[in-house]
PDB file of C-alpha atoms in Angstrom:
ATOM      1  CA  MET A 302      81.756-124.525  29.086  1.00  0.00           C
ATOM      2  CA  PRO A 303      83.111-121.818  31.392  1.00  0.00           C
ATOM      3  CA  ALA A 304      86.418-120.274  30.515  1.00  0.00           C
ATOM      4  CA  THR A 305      89.233-120.797  32.991  1.00  0.00           C
ATOM      5  CA  ALA A 306      92.434-118.986  33.891  1.00  0.00           C
ATOM      6  CA  VAL A 307      95.037-119.120  31.136  1.00  0.00           C
ATOM      7  CA  GLU A 308      97.870-121.522  31.890  1.00  0.00           C
ATOM      8  CA  SER A 309     101.443-121.275  30.682  1.00  0.00           C
ATOM      9  CA  THR A 310     101.149-124.432  28.554  1.00  0.00           C
ATOM     10  CA  ALA A 311      99.753-123.686  25.123  1.00  0.00           C
ATOM     11  CA  PRO A 312      96.626-125.598  24.105  1.00  0.00           C
ATOM     12  CA  ILE A 313      96.853-128.381  21.535  1.00  0.00           C
ATOM     13  CA  ALA A 314      95.902-126.998  18.112  1.00  0.00           C
ATOM     14  CA  VAL A 315      93.221-128.967  16.263  1.00  0.00           C
ATOM     15  CA  VAL A 316      91.769-128.299  12.812  1.00  0.00           C
ATOM     16  CA  LEU A 317      88.360-129.595  11.727  1.00  0.00           C
ATOM     17  CA  GLY A 318      86.682-129.455   8.328  1.00  0.00           C
ATOM     18  CA  VAL A 319      82.950-129.047   7.756  1.00  0.00           C
ATOM     19  CA  VAL A 320      82.382-130.240   4.198  1.00  0.00           C
ATOM     20  CA  LEU A 321      79.158-128.733   2.870  1.00  0.00           C
ATOM     21  CA  ARG A 322      77.161-130.041  -0.101  1.00  0.00           C
ATOM     22  CA  GLU A 323      73.616-128.978  -0.992  1.00  0.00           C
ATOM     23  CA  GLY A 324      72.629-128.165   2.570  1.00  0.00           C
ATOM     24  CA  ARG A 325      74.232-131.291   4.031  1.00  0.00           C
ATOM     25  CA  VAL A 326      77.477-131.790   5.924  1.00  0.00           C
ATOM     26  CA  LEU A 327      79.836-134.748   5.943  1.00  0.00           C
ATOM     27  CA  VAL A 328      80.187-136.512   9.301  1.00  0.00           C
ATOM     28  CA  GLY A 329      82.034-139.682  10.336  1.00  0.00           C
ATOM     29  CA  TRP A 330      81.349-142.191  13.106  1.00  0.00           C
ATOM     30  CA  ARG A 331      84.014-141.983  15.817  1.00  0.00           C
ATOM     31  CA  ASP A 332      84.893-145.430  17.176  1.00  0.00           C
ATOM     32  CA  SER A 333      83.964-146.155  20.788  1.00  0.00           C
ATOM     33  CA  LYS A 334      87.607-147.098  21.549  1.00  0.00           C
ATOM     34  CA  LEU A 335      88.727-143.534  20.869  1.00  0.00           C
ATOM     35  CA  HIS A 336      88.604-140.633  23.307  1.00  0.00           C
ATOM     36  CA  GLN A 337      85.136-139.042  23.179  1.00  0.00           C
ATOM     37  CA  GLY A 338      84.107-141.845  20.841  1.00  0.00           C
ATOM     38  CA  ASN A 339      80.853-143.634  20.020  1.00  0.00           C
ATOM     39  CA  CYS A 340      79.383-140.606  18.252  1.00  0.00           C
ATOM     40  CA  TRP A 341      79.454-138.622  15.014  1.00  0.00           C
ATOM     41  CA  GLU A 342      82.091-135.975  14.404  1.00  0.00           C
ATOM     42  CA  PHE A 343      83.522-133.601  11.807  1.00  0.00           C
ATOM     43  CA  PRO A 344      86.789-134.878  10.285  1.00  0.00           C
ATOM     44  CA  GLY A 345      90.136-133.334  11.209  1.00  0.00           C
ATOM     45  CA  GLY A 346      93.006-133.679  13.628  1.00  0.00           C
ATOM     46  CA  LYS A 347      95.958-132.192  15.475  1.00  0.00           C
ATOM     47  CA  VAL A 348      98.272-129.675  13.843  1.00  0.00           C
ATOM     48  CA  LYS A 349     101.841-130.924  13.488  1.00  0.00           C
ATOM     49  CA  ALA A 350     104.721-128.637  14.436  1.00  0.00           C
ATOM     50  CA  THR A 351     105.820-128.176  10.822  1.00  0.00           C
ATOM     51  CA  GLU A 352     102.323-127.567   9.403  1.00  0.00           C
ATOM     52  CA  THR A 353     100.083-124.599   8.769  1.00  0.00           C
ATOM     53  CA  ARG A 354      96.415-125.029   9.626  1.00  0.00           C
ATOM     54  CA  PHE A 355      95.509-125.409   5.962  1.00  0.00           C
ATOM     55  CA  GLN A 356      98.195-128.077   5.499  1.00  0.00           C
ATOM     56  CA  THR A 357      96.731-129.979   8.441  1.00  0.00           C
ATOM     57  CA  LEU A 358      93.234-129.687   6.997  1.00  0.00           C
ATOM     58  CA  LEU A 359      94.460-130.880   3.600  1.00  0.00           C
ATOM     59  CA  ARG A 360      96.292-133.873   5.120  1.00  0.00           C
ATOM     60  CA  GLU A 361      93.555-134.909   7.550  1.00  0.00           C
ATOM     61  CA  LEU A 362      90.726-134.795   5.021  1.00  0.00           C
ATOM     62  CA  HIS A 363      92.755-136.846   2.562  1.00  0.00           C
ATOM     63  CA  GLU A 364      93.794-139.400   5.205  1.00  0.00           C
ATOM     64  CA  GLU A 365      90.431-139.702   6.936  1.00  0.00           C
ATOM     65  CA  VAL A 366      87.856-139.407   4.150  1.00  0.00           C
ATOM     66  CA  GLY A 367      89.869-139.527   0.910  1.00  0.00           C
ATOM     67  CA  ILE A 368      89.134-136.075  -0.511  1.00  0.00           C
ATOM     68  CA  THR A 369      91.329-133.227  -1.739  1.00  0.00           C
ATOM     69  CA  ILE A 370      90.537-129.551  -1.220  1.00  0.00           C
ATOM     70  CA  LYS A 371      91.800-126.241  -2.579  1.00  0.00           C
ATOM     71  CA  LYS A 372      92.467-123.155  -0.491  1.00  0.00           C
ATOM     72  CA  LYS A 373      89.975-121.034  -2.425  1.00  0.00           C
ATOM     73  CA  SER A 374      87.151-123.381  -1.399  1.00  0.00           C
ATOM     74  CA  VAL A 375      87.906-123.008   2.336  1.00  0.00           C
ATOM     75  CA  GLU A 376      86.721-120.279   4.698  1.00  0.00           C
ATOM     76  CA  PRO A 377      86.865-119.928   8.505  1.00  0.00           C
ATOM     77  CA  LEU A 378      83.714-120.988  10.349  1.00  0.00           C
ATOM     78  CA  ILE A 379      84.537-120.719  14.064  1.00  0.00           C
ATOM     79  CA  ALA A 380      87.592-120.878  16.354  1.00  0.00           C
ATOM     80  CA  PHE A 381      87.474-121.484  20.102  1.00  0.00           C
ATOM     81  CA  GLU A 382      89.256-122.971  23.091  1.00  0.00           C
ATOM     82  CA  TRP A 383      87.915-126.086  24.819  1.00  0.00           C
ATOM     83  CA  ARG A 384      88.994-128.294  27.702  1.00  0.00           C
ATOM     84  CA  TYR A 385      88.702-132.061  27.866  1.00  0.00           C
ATOM     85  CA  ASP A 386      89.570-133.047  31.436  1.00  0.00           C
ATOM     86  CA  ALA A 387      92.960-131.463  32.212  1.00  0.00           C
ATOM     87  CA  GLN A 388      93.949-130.838  28.594  1.00  0.00           C
ATOM     88  CA  ARG A 389      93.227-127.618  26.698  1.00  0.00           C
ATOM     89  CA  TYR A 390      92.582-127.602  22.960  1.00  0.00           C
ATOM     90  CA  PHE A 391      92.201-124.813  20.432  1.00  0.00           C
ATOM     91  CA  PHE A 392      89.839-125.714  17.592  1.00  0.00           C
ATOM     92  CA  SER A 393      90.066-123.975  14.219  1.00  0.00           C
ATOM     93  CA  VAL A 394      87.070-125.002  12.145  1.00  0.00           C
ATOM     94  CA  TYR A 395      86.743-124.393   8.413  1.00  0.00           C
ATOM     95  CA  LEU A 396      83.823-124.561   6.011  1.00  0.00           C
ATOM     96  CA  ILE A 397      84.607-126.405   2.758  1.00  0.00           C
ATOM     97  CA  LYS A 398      82.303-125.864  -0.195  1.00  0.00           C
ATOM     98  CA  ASP A 399      84.130-127.846  -2.884  1.00  0.00           C
ATOM     99  CA  TYR A 400      86.376-130.885  -3.066  1.00  0.00           C
ATOM    100  CA  SER A 401      87.635-133.586  -5.413  1.00  0.00           C
ATOM    101  CA  GLY A 402      88.131-137.309  -4.961  1.00  0.00           C
ATOM    102  CA  GLU A 403      85.961-140.208  -3.832  1.00  0.00           C
ATOM    103  CA  LEU A 404      84.959-140.687  -0.211  1.00  0.00           C
ATOM    104  CA  LYS A 405      86.585-143.678   1.454  1.00  0.00           C
ATOM    105  CA  LEU A 406      85.946-145.694   4.596  1.00  0.00           C
ATOM    106  CA  ASP A 407      89.306-146.025   6.281  1.00  0.00           C
ATOM    107  CA  PHE A 408      89.562-144.047   9.491  1.00  0.00           C
ATOM    108  CA  TYR A 409      85.783-144.017   9.932  1.00  0.00           C
ATOM    109  CA  SER A 410      83.582-147.108   9.895  1.00  0.00           C
ATOM    110  CA  ARG A 411      80.666-144.979   8.636  1.00  0.00           C
ATOM    111  CA  LEU A 412      80.281-141.727   6.726  1.00  0.00           C
ATOM    112  CA  LYS A 413      77.091-139.877   5.923  1.00  0.00           C
ATOM    113  CA  TRP A 414      75.783-136.613   4.536  1.00  0.00           C
ATOM    114  CA  GLN A 415      73.523-135.108   7.170  1.00  0.00           C
ATOM    115  CA  ALA A 416      71.055-132.281   6.616  1.00  0.00           C
ATOM    116  CA  LEU A 417      71.940-129.173   8.630  1.00  0.00           C
ATOM    117  CA  GLU A 418      68.506-128.935  10.221  1.00  0.00           C
ATOM    118  CA  THR A 419      68.782-132.482  11.608  1.00  0.00           C
ATOM    119  CA  LEU A 420      72.097-131.985  13.429  1.00  0.00           C
ATOM    120  CA  LYS A 421      71.759-132.726  17.143  1.00  0.00           C
ATOM    121  CA  GLU A 422      74.362-131.616  19.667  1.00  0.00           C
ATOM    122  CA  SER A 423      73.901-134.809  21.682  1.00  0.00           C
ATOM    123  CA  ASP A 424      75.101-136.910  18.715  1.00  0.00           C
ATOM    124  CA  PHE A 425      78.551-135.244  18.712  1.00  0.00           C
ATOM    125  CA  PRO A 426      81.489-134.780  21.119  1.00  0.00           C
ATOM    126  CA  PRO A 427      80.943-131.788  23.430  1.00  0.00           C
ATOM    127  CA  ALA A 428      83.444-129.562  21.600  1.00  0.00           C
ATOM    128  CA  ASN A 429      81.593-130.079  18.314  1.00  0.00           C
ATOM    129  CA  ARG A 430      78.454-128.497  19.726  1.00  0.00           C
ATOM    130  CA  ALA A 431      79.759-124.966  19.200  1.00  0.00           C
ATOM    131  CA  ILE A 432      80.292-125.888  15.548  1.00  0.00           C
ATOM    132  CA  ILE A 433      76.705-127.067  15.166  1.00  0.00           C
ATOM    133  CA  LYS A 434      75.401-123.841  16.675  1.00  0.00           C
ATOM    134  CA  SER A 435      77.543-121.864  14.248  1.00  0.00           C
ATOM    135  CA  LEU A 436      76.248-123.849  11.272  1.00  0.00           C
ATOM    136  CA  LEU A 437      72.626-123.255  12.235  1.00  0.00           C
ATOM    137  CA  LEU A 438      72.872-119.518  12.912  1.00  0.00           C
ATOM    138  CA  PRO A 439      72.741-116.808  10.205  1.00  0.00           C
ATOM    139  CA  ASN A 440      75.458-114.228   9.593  1.00  0.00           C
ATOM    140  CA  ARG A 441      73.100-111.258  10.070  1.00  0.00           C
ATOM    141  CA  TYR A 442      71.276-110.425  13.293  1.00  0.00           C
ATOM    142  CA  LEU A 443      68.916-107.452  13.374  1.00  0.00           C
ATOM    143  CA  VAL A 444      68.346-105.382  16.517  1.00  0.00           C
ATOM    144  CA  THR A 445      65.206-103.230  16.359  1.00  0.00           C
ATOM    145  CA  PRO A 446      65.635 -99.455  16.745  1.00  0.00           C
ATOM    146  CA  VAL A 447      64.580 -97.738  19.973  1.00  0.00           C
ATOM    147  CA  GLY A 448      61.852 -95.093  19.944  1.00  0.00           C
ATOM    148  CA  LEU A 449      59.654 -96.305  17.070  1.00  0.00           C
ATOM    149  CA  ASP A 450      55.991 -97.093  17.600  1.00  0.00           C
ATOM    150  CA  LEU A 451      54.836-100.691  17.307  1.00  0.00           C
ATOM    151  CA  ALA A 452      53.373-100.248  13.825  1.00  0.00           C
ATOM    152  CA  ALA A 453      56.741 -99.016  12.535  1.00  0.00           C
ATOM    153  CA  ILE A 454      58.562-101.891  14.249  1.00  0.00           C
ATOM    154  CA  GLU A 455      56.144-104.415  12.770  1.00  0.00           C
ATOM    155  CA  LYS A 456      56.499-102.939   9.286  1.00  0.00           C
ATOM    156  CA  GLY A 457      60.287-102.815   9.491  1.00  0.00           C
ATOM    157  CA  LEU A 458      60.570-106.390  10.741  1.00  0.00           C
ATOM    158  CA  THR A 459      58.238-107.622   8.014  1.00  0.00           C
ATOM    159  CA  VAL A 460      60.294-105.952   5.294  1.00  0.00           C
ATOM    160  CA  ALA A 461      63.544-107.217   6.858  1.00  0.00           C
ATOM    161  CA  PHE A 462      62.356-110.835   7.033  1.00  0.00           C
ATOM    162  CA  GLN A 463      61.066-110.651   3.460  1.00  0.00           C
ATOM    163  CA  SER A 464      64.477-109.303   2.395  1.00  0.00           C
ATOM    164  CA  GLY A 465      66.516-112.173   3.821  1.00  0.00           C
ATOM    165  CA  ILE A 466      66.971-111.390   7.515  1.00  0.00           C
ATOM    166  CA  SER A 467      66.107-114.576   9.405  1.00  0.00           C
ATOM    167  CA  MET A 468      66.866-113.598  13.014  1.00  0.00           C
ATOM    168  CA  ALA A 469      66.182-110.439  15.018  1.00  0.00           C
ATOM    169  CA  VAL A 470      65.599-109.225  18.555  1.00  0.00           C
ATOM    170  CA  PHE A 471      62.745-106.948  19.594  1.00  0.00           C
ATOM    171  CA  ARG A 472      64.520-104.517  21.907  1.00  0.00           C
ATOM    172  CA  ALA A 473      62.509-101.671  23.469  1.00  0.00           C
ATOM    173  CA  PRO A 474      64.143-100.624  26.773  1.00  0.00           C
ATOM    174  CA  LYS A 475      61.912 -97.544  27.174  1.00  0.00           C
ATOM    175  CA  LEU A 476      58.734 -99.632  27.494  1.00  0.00           C
ATOM    176  CA  ASP A 477      57.497-100.832  30.881  1.00  0.00           C
ATOM    177  CA  ASN A 478      57.285-104.606  31.315  1.00  0.00           C
ATOM    178  CA  LYS A 479      53.550-104.941  30.623  1.00  0.00           C
ATOM    179  CA  THR A 480      53.643-102.767  27.510  1.00  0.00           C
ATOM    180  CA  TYR A 481      56.680-104.625  26.230  1.00  0.00           C
ATOM    181  CA  ILE A 482      55.061-108.060  26.716  1.00  0.00           C
ATOM    182  CA  ASP A 483      51.812-106.897  25.095  1.00  0.00           C
ATOM    183  CA  SER A 484      53.780-105.482  22.153  1.00  0.00           C
ATOM    184  CA  ALA A 485      55.829-108.658  21.730  1.00  0.00           C
ATOM    185  CA  ARG A 486      52.652-110.748  21.886  1.00  0.00           C
ATOM    186  CA  ARG A 487      51.093-108.672  19.108  1.00  0.00           C
ATOM    187  CA  LEU A 488      54.176-108.978  16.914  1.00  0.00           C
ATOM    188  CA  LEU A 489      54.381-112.734  17.321  1.00  0.00           C
ATOM    189  CA  LEU A 490      50.653-113.500  17.058  1.00  0.00           C
ATOM    190  CA  GLN A 491      50.040-111.387  13.960  1.00  0.00           C
ATOM    191  CA  ASN A 492      53.209-112.474  12.174  1.00  0.00           C
ATOM    192  CA  PRO A 493      53.729-116.262  12.480  1.00  0.00           C
ATOM    193  CA  VAL A 494      56.919-115.993  10.379  1.00  0.00           C
ATOM    194  CA  PHE A 495      58.528-114.191  13.336  1.00  0.00           C
ATOM    195  CA  ASN A 496      58.098-117.244  15.600  1.00  0.00           C
ATOM    196  CA  THR A 497      61.131-118.946  14.076  1.00  0.00           C
ATOM    197  CA  GLY A 498      63.399-115.922  14.128  1.00  0.00           C
ATOM    198  CA  LEU A 499      62.303-113.199  16.566  1.00  0.00           C
ATOM    199  CA  LEU A 500      63.851-113.116  20.044  1.00  0.00           C
ATOM    200  CA  ILE A 501      62.445-111.087  22.909  1.00  0.00           C
ATOM    201  CA  HIS A 502      64.633-109.018  25.219  1.00  0.00           C
ATOM    202  CA  ASN A 503      65.254-109.597  28.958  1.00  0.00           C
ATOM    203  CA  HIS A 504      62.051-111.608  29.572  1.00  0.00           C
ATOM    204  CA  PRO A 505      63.112-115.279  29.653  1.00  0.00           C
ATOM    205  CA  THR A 506      60.033-116.429  31.601  1.00  0.00           C
ATOM    206  CA  GLN A 507      57.787-115.210  28.770  1.00  0.00           C
ATOM    207  CA  VAL A 508      59.523-116.953  25.882  1.00  0.00           C
ATOM    208  CA  HIS A 509      57.376-120.077  25.732  1.00  0.00           C
ATOM    209  CA  GLU A 510      54.134-118.276  26.459  1.00  0.00           C
ATOM    210  CA  LEU A 511      54.762-115.872  23.584  1.00  0.00           C
ATOM    211  CA  ASN A 512      56.092-118.621  21.289  1.00  0.00           C
ATOM    212  CA  ALA A 513      59.202-116.559  20.575  1.00  0.00           C
ATOM    213  CA  ALA A 514      62.332-118.009  18.984  1.00  0.00           C
ATOM    214  CA  GLY A 515      64.309-117.202  22.120  1.00  0.00           C
ATOM    215  CA  VAL A 516      65.509-114.451  24.401  1.00  0.00           C
ATOM    216  CA  GLN A 517      68.446-112.058  24.408  1.00  0.00           C
ATOM    217  CA  LEU A 518      69.701-110.906  27.806  1.00  0.00           C
ATOM    218  CA  SER A 519      71.690-107.790  28.533  1.00  0.00           C
ATOM    219  CA  ALA A 520      74.918-108.413  30.429  1.00  0.00           C
ATOM    220  CA  GLU A 521      73.375-106.987  33.606  1.00  0.00           C
ATOM    221  CA  HIS A 522      70.226-109.074  33.292  1.00  0.00           C
ATOM    222  CA  ALA A 523      72.268-112.209  32.633  1.00  0.00           C
ATOM    223  CA  LYS A 524      73.989-111.764  36.011  1.00  0.00           C
ATOM    224  CA  LYS A 525      70.711-112.687  37.712  1.00  0.00           C
ATOM    225  CA  TYR A 526      71.097-116.281  36.570  1.00  0.00           C
ATOM    226  CA  CYS A 527      73.555-118.994  37.544  1.00  0.00           C
ATOM    227  CA  SER A 528      72.155-121.492  35.031  1.00  0.00           C
ATOM    228  CA  ARG A 529      70.297-121.441  31.743  1.00  0.00           C
ATOM    229  CA  PRO A 530      66.941-119.660  32.319  1.00  0.00           C
ATOM    230  CA  VAL A 531      65.152-121.123  29.269  1.00  0.00           C
ATOM    231  CA  SER A 532      64.864-124.584  27.750  1.00  0.00           C
ATOM    232  CA  LYS A 533      67.176-125.838  25.017  1.00  0.00           C
ATOM    233  CA  GLU A 534      64.223-125.730  22.639  1.00  0.00           C
ATOM    234  CA  VAL A 535      64.654-121.967  22.249  1.00  0.00           C
ATOM    235  CA  LEU A 536      67.646-119.678  21.722  1.00  0.00           C
ATOM    236  CA  LEU A 537      69.500-117.906  24.503  1.00  0.00           C
ATOM    237  CA  ALA A 538      71.704-114.930  23.619  1.00  0.00           C
ATOM    238  CA  VAL A 539      73.706-112.614  25.869  1.00  0.00           C
ATOM    239  CA  SER A 540      75.000-109.140  25.048  1.00  0.00           C
ATOM    240  CA  CYS A 541      78.605-108.823  26.273  1.00  0.00           C
ATOM    241  CA  HIS A 542      81.330-106.175  26.435  1.00  0.00           C
ATOM    242  CA  SER A 543      84.199-107.996  28.189  1.00  0.00           C
ATOM    243  CA  ARG A 544      85.864-111.354  28.805  1.00  0.00           C
ATOM    244  CA  LEU A 545      84.124-111.688  32.182  1.00  0.00           C
ATOM    245  CA  GLU A 546      80.712-111.195  30.619  1.00  0.00           C
ATOM    246  CA  LEU A 547      81.523-113.760  27.926  1.00  0.00           C
ATOM    247  CA  GLU A 548      82.591-116.227  30.612  1.00  0.00           C
ATOM    248  CA  HIS A 549      79.280-115.741  32.384  1.00  0.00           C
ATOM    249  CA  ALA A 550      77.391-116.256  29.117  1.00  0.00           C
ATOM    250  CA  CYS A 551      79.210-119.594  28.831  1.00  0.00           C
ATOM    251  CA  ARG A 552      78.328-120.505  32.419  1.00  0.00           C
ATOM    252  CA  ILE A 553      74.614-120.087  31.795  1.00  0.00           C
ATOM    253  CA  ASP A 554      74.907-122.100  28.567  1.00  0.00           C
ATOM    254  CA  ALA A 555      74.058-119.351  26.084  1.00  0.00           C
ATOM    255  CA  ASP A 556      73.713-120.397  22.453  1.00  0.00           C
ATOM    256  CA  PHE A 557      75.496-117.286  21.220  1.00  0.00           C
ATOM    257  CA  ALA A 558      76.747-113.902  22.339  1.00  0.00           C
ATOM    258  CA  LEU A 559      76.913-110.373  20.992  1.00  0.00           C
ATOM    259  CA  LEU A 560      80.223-108.614  21.647  1.00  0.00           C
ATOM    260  CA  GLY A 561      81.128-104.974  21.151  1.00  0.00           C
ATOM    261  CA  PRO A 562      81.124-102.180  20.422  1.00  0.00           C
ATOM    262  CA  ILE A 563      83.524-102.661  17.539  1.00  0.00           C
ATOM    263  CA  LYS A 564      83.283 -99.011  16.489  1.00  0.00           C
ATOM    264  CA  ILE A 565      81.936 -95.769  17.958  1.00  0.00           C
ATOM    265  CA  THR A 566      78.176 -95.515  17.502  1.00  0.00           C
ATOM    266  CA  PRO A 567      76.038 -92.340  17.437  1.00  0.00           C
ATOM    267  CA  SER A 568      73.968 -93.595  20.380  1.00  0.00           C
ATOM    268  CA  HIS A 569      77.012 -94.531  22.513  1.00  0.00           C
ATOM    269  CA  LEU A 570      79.631 -91.883  21.766  1.00  0.00           C
ATOM    270  CA  ASP A 571      81.264 -92.207  25.186  1.00  0.00           C
ATOM    271  CA  ASP A 572      81.602 -95.994  25.192  1.00  0.00           C
ATOM    272  CA  SER A 573      85.086 -97.449  24.793  1.00  0.00           C
ATOM    273  CA  VAL A 574      85.390 -99.541  21.645  1.00  0.00           C
ATOM    274  CA  LEU A 575      86.898-103.007  21.389  1.00  0.00           C
ATOM    275  CA  GLY A 576      88.017-102.901  17.771  1.00  0.00           C
ATOM    276  CA  TRP A 577      88.326-105.983  15.596  1.00  0.00           C
ATOM    277  CA  THR A 578      91.639-107.236  17.017  1.00  0.00           C
ATOM    278  CA  THR A 579      90.389-107.346  20.616  1.00  0.00           C
ATOM    279  CA  PHE A 580      87.107-108.807  19.419  1.00  0.00           C
ATOM    280  CA  LYS A 581      88.957-111.726  17.823  1.00  0.00           C
ATOM    281  CA  ILE A 582      90.944-112.462  20.998  1.00  0.00           C
ATOM    282  CA  LEU A 583      87.836-112.432  23.179  1.00  0.00           C
ATOM    283  CA  ALA A 584      85.611-114.319  20.741  1.00  0.00           C
ATOM    284  CA  GLU A 585      88.127-117.156  20.490  1.00  0.00           C
ATOM    285  CA  SER A 586      88.088-117.550  24.277  1.00  0.00           C
ATOM    286  CA  ALA A 587      84.381-118.468  24.186  1.00  0.00           C
ATOM    287  CA  PRO A 588      83.200-121.875  22.912  1.00  0.00           C
ATOM    288  CA  MET A 589      80.141-120.432  21.194  1.00  0.00           C
ATOM    289  CA  PRO A 590      79.287-118.310  18.155  1.00  0.00           C
ATOM    290  CA  VAL A 591      79.857-114.584  18.794  1.00  0.00           C
ATOM    291  CA  TYR A 592      78.345-111.749  16.762  1.00  0.00           C
ATOM    292  CA  ALA A 593      80.200-108.469  16.356  1.00  0.00           C
ATOM    293  CA  ILE A 594      78.099-105.384  17.152  1.00  0.00           C
ATOM    294  CA  GLY A 595      78.539-101.642  17.381  1.00  0.00           C
ATOM    295  CA  GLY A 596      78.707 -99.195  14.480  1.00  0.00           C
ATOM    296  CA  LEU A 597      78.768-101.921  11.837  1.00  0.00           C
ATOM    297  CA  GLU A 598      77.302-101.820   8.339  1.00  0.00           C
ATOM    298  CA  ILE A 599      76.515-104.315   5.597  1.00  0.00           C
ATOM    299  CA  GLY A 600      80.000-103.737   4.193  1.00  0.00           C
ATOM    300  CA  ASP A 601      81.505-105.259   7.347  1.00  0.00           C
ATOM    301  CA  LEU A 602      80.107-108.648   6.290  1.00  0.00           C
ATOM    302  CA  ALA A 603      83.151-108.945   4.044  1.00  0.00           C
ATOM    303  CA  LYS A 604      85.538-109.132   7.008  1.00  0.00           C
ATOM    304  CA  TYR A 605      83.714-110.784   9.916  1.00  0.00           C
ATOM    305  CA  ARG A 606      84.992-114.322   9.253  1.00  0.00           C
ATOM    306  CA  ALA A 607      88.608-113.182   9.369  1.00  0.00           C
ATOM    307  CA  TYR A 608      88.069-111.971  12.929  1.00  0.00           C
ATOM    308  CA  GLY A 609      86.289-115.044  14.223  1.00  0.00           C
ATOM    309  CA  ALA A 610      82.768-113.615  14.246  1.00  0.00           C
ATOM    310  CA  GLN A 611      79.622-115.592  13.570  1.00  0.00           C
ATOM    311  CA  GLY A 612      78.342-112.530  11.761  1.00  0.00           C
ATOM    312  CA  ILE A 613      77.248-108.941  12.217  1.00  0.00           C
ATOM    313  CA  ALA A 614      74.566-107.655  14.592  1.00  0.00           C
ATOM    314  CA  ALA A 615      73.285-104.198  13.767  1.00  0.00           C
ATOM    315  CA  ILE A 616      70.449-101.713  14.097  1.00  0.00           C
ATOM    316  CA  ARG A 617      70.996 -99.002  11.501  1.00  0.00           C
ATOM    317  CA  GLY A 618      73.070-101.237   9.269  1.00  0.00           C
ATOM    318  CA  PHE A 619      70.201-103.691   8.722  1.00  0.00           C
ATOM    319  CA  TRP A 620      67.022-101.714   9.450  1.00  0.00           C
ATOM    320  CA  PRO A 621      65.250-101.513   6.081  1.00  0.00           C
ATOM    321  CA  LEU A 622      63.183 -98.326   6.548  1.00  0.00           C
TER     322      LEU A 622
END
């Protein structure tokens, strides 16, 4: 949803827990009598004045589903602001990989373990949709280098996908439109594995024809659209550098954004950098997963969660050749 002007009243703090077990997550059925009810949701609740976020998570999971967690088994997943009618909320969502205790039906009439790949945004309250997107996206996003010939791009992408990269964007701003489309078509036709993870750049009308995984728009290109330019069946990403550009990415219903630069890069020495602290502030204003980009390396994967990032997007840091 679009971001709005910040009001003086602080948003209500809410903590949610995504309990993960063997590729499945725990969800409970929210009663139709409750606000935003008659759907599945991730357990959690409002933070009390005397509580830390972890204390709230501990209490809510025990009260609602009967389990106990330890701090070492919890890591941040996504944090974002959301508005339901006139009320603002700030959601802090945590991934939980271990717990003790037996599940109980008390707060929820139904509980189930649902496979990640079967999660549907329409089955959850609107605010939970950002969480689902975060769960389904990887923590590494490869951007192809500029200036390589197509054979080198194809070889590099093949090695990257074989090495564990599952999502990338074919970015070649020096190519004219026809050459770019022909090149993207060759990549996608000759390498079916790319169809599930390779996005094209700035050509949303060609996504379905090329059978690409989605499209990434530059901030300038995104300004051409006042609504989502591709179907929900494919991914829509927007490259952003400011709060205003993130707000526009939300308005056109992007699935995720790239935000940076975090550090000075050799190709953009004159660009002003955001740094991690500013990145965190901006990322938390957007109800969607946000990748950090700009001068980042594999080593930065150790810190991205602490700053609210979905993961790291990089060229040199992830290019395998």
